[in-house]
Amino acid sequence: MISLYEGGVYLVNGQEVIPEAEAAKVKALTGRDADPKEAKKGTIAYSILKKHNTAEGMGHLKLRFDAMASHDITFVGIVQTAKASGMEKFPIPYVLTNCHNTLCAVGGTINEDDHMFGLSAAKKYGGIYVPPHIAVIHQYMREMMAGCGKMILGSDSHTRYGALGTMAVGEGGGELVKQLLQDTYDVAYPGVVAIYLTGKPAPGVGPQDIALAIIGAVFKNGYVKNKVMEFVGPGVSSMSTDYRNGVDVMTTETTCLSSIWRTDEDTESFLALHGRREDYRRLDPADIAYYDGCVQVDLSAVKPMIAIPFHPSNTFTIDELNANLEDILGQVEKEAERISGAKASFTLRDKIKDKKLMVQQGIIAGCAGGNYTNVIEAAHALKGRSCGYDEFSLAVYPSSQPVFMDLVKKGAVSVLMEAGAIIRTAFCGPCFGAGDTPCNNGLSIRHTTRNFPNREGSKPGNGQMAAVALMDARSIAATAANGGVLTSALDLDCWDNVPAYEFDSTSYDRRVYQGFGKGDSGKDLIYGPNIKDWPSMSPLADNILLKVCSKIMDPVTTTDELIPSGETSSYRSNPLGLAEFTLSRRDPEYVGRTKEVDRLEKARMDGEDPSALAPELTSLFAKIRTIPGQANVELMATEIGSMIYAVKPGDGSAREQAASCQRVIGGLANIVKEYATKRYRSNVMNWGMLPFQMKAEPTFAVGDYLYIPGIRKLLDGDLKEIKAYVLKDIVEEITLFIADMTPEEREIVKAGCLINYNRNR
């Protein structure tokens, strides 16, 4: 089904994969020598990156994007940051969608206040504003903005439009601010991995099945981490573009940097249908293209898949799971106990009835599940059938109003409603815990993007816990037709009779504010009472004292654990208000600890002696002065901050609040074994925190202090070996390092955050 190549490969004429070790075959086929350096220029990714690169060479890219997108969890903070940094207008098309805090169900007026802020920003700075319920962010960008050869930057991790020939990148808000200030996105030239597709998906096998099969093969080994996934091969044309979009959006869960697909007549038809035929051009690799790796996928061999809790890479075929329910579900229960810290009970084996698994909820939604083809296929499965009147329920969220309108015209909505499904508007809530939260101890099967712990809205600290398994819409519909018994789509025979989609832009024409290039600087931003400016952050001192305020030894720490999703998202326009939730579902004592540290630093900045608040500082500095070269160090000249240790933090969302929430209440550094994603590490630096790493196991504990001398000077060096000192009874020297930082990133950290850096300029 899926095989991974060791080492690089050549793709010849878009058809034949040749391992680098067999490079002589390239000359035999083409008459030309195989030169990997030259052949790297033959990838689709290279041509697009070169077009958008403003640096002299291609080793270290400085990219400018064609357009950007943000939703209502992130755009307020981005606009506030850019405004504080001197922005006067949006220099490129910037789409502000309202698909996350859509329901305005939590926190009184504060969600709609954010929406009104977004509309006022679009009017003032010249933006595009998509009101609530009209479209989820990525579907709007597919329909109206993506095009062949373009690059789009979004403040959502699932910013992926590769199936439309667009290299799209999901990053934290700081990177969007840089584009708004006409600076660049700086990144080392990424590796490019071929995703070579052959065959054709079987009837009933959907895009989520293909995506989960790939994620299961590459996530844990990091095969495509921070690389570009380039989809090539004859299998691409076996899928419609709408289907490809469903595969593409899930590439985020591999931790890749971006994705790109070869394009064809179906891509052209999709763009033409949406009134943008001029955005089409044929994208293919050159006759000889070199890739840093290759994932070969036989689409015809993929079967309906399921990703069991608590990660999209925990994949099995549905048949495998059903054949081994006791063993597999028992492992999930053990993981649930660890995640909840024994504060909540979660069981799955009690849902096995007559050797079959009963689920409590099904959801088909958002940028992955709510696409036209998926919903039509679900309607086919449920035509004349019933979801039943027991505990199982099904909800369907079409991804945009145009999709919804055509589903109504085609009769699919009435078919689903007759079966007992609930139809909702375009909303991302089920994907991040703010819509259709299942019952306590419930299992929800979802065609959405993630199934991280508590992603569905449960709160283990309060004794509430549920879980999500990811599946394709087709198998979810088959399960619904079977009364909630977990069922593979292959058990039904009703697939692949999808009528052509008819796009109608009327709802966009009448509701979306198209303001690019029409900004009016005389307009005022409309602030609600929860919208607050970023608090001031001090520049980095020469020496720093870090207090360990959390130590997380889990193999991976997700951004949802760093700052929970769900109803907390309502407070994302209030930096200090949101920061109260930092690590609340993973280490509830963290906020109190770091705020105590922050109190010491604030006293120091006000010229007060912090040791009056923390007498242990006196003895700590006595130890520091025993360190060679530190005999004269002064407390008042040393910055005090908190620190989190985590093995591998940052898997998941692009939202910058995973880092900014630490910073605004005293965070000054992370120490990790490795960063799960580039975007989280970028967020750490853009908010003025030091992205330390260490190879050794940490010997320090929560409550210990670390002292690092001369850090500003060290930031001018190679950063490969940084001496730090753990201040225990005996001072212990440890070695840290920081991976490559651009000159701008070094200056941002020195300045204390991106806002300070831009103000200084």
Short mmCIF file of C-alpha atoms in Angstrom, two decimals, residues 171-175 178 537-538 540 546 557-559 562-563 582 590 642-646 648-651 653-664 666-672 674-693 715 737-741 744-755:
data_model
loop_
_atom_site.label_atom_id
_atom_site.label_comp_id
_atom_site.label_asym_id
_atom_site.label_seq_id
_atom_site.Cartn_x
_atom_site.Cartn_y
_atom_site.Cartn_z
CA GLU A 171 2.35 29.82 10.66
CA GLY A 172 1.94 31.81 13.84
CA GLY A 173 0.67 35.37 13.72
CA GLY A 174 4.14 36.88 13.93
CA GLU A 175 4.98 35.61 10.46
CA LYS A 178 6.10 40.41 8.95
CA MET A 537 7.76 43.14 27.23
CA SER A 538 11.29 43.99 28.23
CA LEU A 540 16.69 40.59 26.75
CA LEU A 546 15.28 30.99 34.59
CA THR A 557 3.27 18.01 23.74
CA THR A 558 0.62 19.47 21.47
CA THR A 559 -0.26 23.13 21.13
CA LEU A 562 0.10 24.40 25.78
CA ILE A 563 -3.02 26.53 25.34
CA THR A 582 -1.90 28.23 29.73
CA TYR A 590 1.94 26.40 35.89
CA SER A 642 10.15 31.34 33.74
CA MET A 643 10.95 28.31 31.61
CA ILE A 644 9.12 25.24 30.36
CA TYR A 645 10.91 21.98 29.62
CA ALA A 646 9.19 19.64 27.18
CA LYS A 648 8.93 17.68 21.86
CA PRO A 649 6.46 20.56 22.06
CA GLY A 650 4.43 22.26 19.36
CA ASP A 651 2.69 19.53 17.39
CA SER A 653 -1.98 24.35 15.66
CA ALA A 654 -0.15 27.35 14.23
CA ARG A 655 -1.74 29.74 16.68
CA GLU A 656 0.86 31.97 18.23
CA GLN A 657 -0.91 31.99 21.60
CA ALA A 658 0.79 28.69 22.43
CA ALA A 659 3.91 30.83 22.89
CA SER A 660 2.59 34.34 23.59
CA CYS A 661 0.59 33.12 26.60
CA GLN A 662 3.82 31.96 28.21
CA ARG A 663 5.55 35.22 27.40
CA VAL A 664 2.98 37.67 28.75
CA GLY A 666 6.79 35.74 32.54
CA GLY A 667 8.00 33.12 30.07
CA LEU A 668 11.52 33.69 28.80
CA ALA A 669 12.59 30.33 27.33
CA ASN A 670 11.69 26.82 26.31
CA ILE A 671 14.20 23.99 26.70
CA VAL A 672 13.40 20.95 24.59
CA GLU A 674 13.39 18.90 19.69
CA TYR A 675 10.61 21.16 18.41
CA ALA A 676 7.72 19.28 16.83
CA THR A 677 7.17 21.95 14.19
CA LYS A 678 8.94 24.95 12.73
CA ARG A 679 5.86 27.10 13.31
CA TYR A 680 5.89 26.63 17.09
CA ARG A 681 9.61 27.38 17.28
CA SER A 682 9.00 30.52 15.19
CA ASN A 683 6.26 31.55 17.60
CA VAL A 684 8.65 31.13 20.53
CA MET A 685 11.21 33.44 18.90
CA ASN A 686 8.70 36.00 17.63
CA TRP A 687 7.49 36.42 21.19
CA GLY A 688 10.99 37.01 22.49
CA MET A 689 11.63 33.65 24.11
CA LEU A 690 14.83 31.67 23.71
CA PRO A 691 14.38 28.37 21.81
CA PHE A 692 16.92 26.27 23.72
CA GLN A 693 17.52 22.60 23.09
CA LEU A 715 23.23 35.26 20.26
CA PHE A 737 22.25 24.78 22.14
CA ILE A 738 20.05 26.72 19.75
CA ALA A 739 19.52 25.56 16.17
CA ASP A 740 20.07 28.00 13.32
CA MET A 741 18.52 31.42 13.78
CA GLU A 744 16.41 38.90 12.20
CA GLU A 745 15.31 36.18 14.64
CA ARG A 746 18.33 36.87 16.83
CA GLU A 747 17.48 40.57 16.91
CA ILE A 748 13.81 39.86 17.65
CA VAL A 749 14.75 37.79 20.71
CA LYS A 750 17.21 40.45 21.86
CA ALA A 751 14.50 43.11 21.52
CA GLY A 752 12.13 41.09 23.68
CA CYS A 753 9.52 40.36 20.98
CA LEU A 754 8.58 41.15 17.40
CA ILE A 755 6.66 44.26 18.43
#
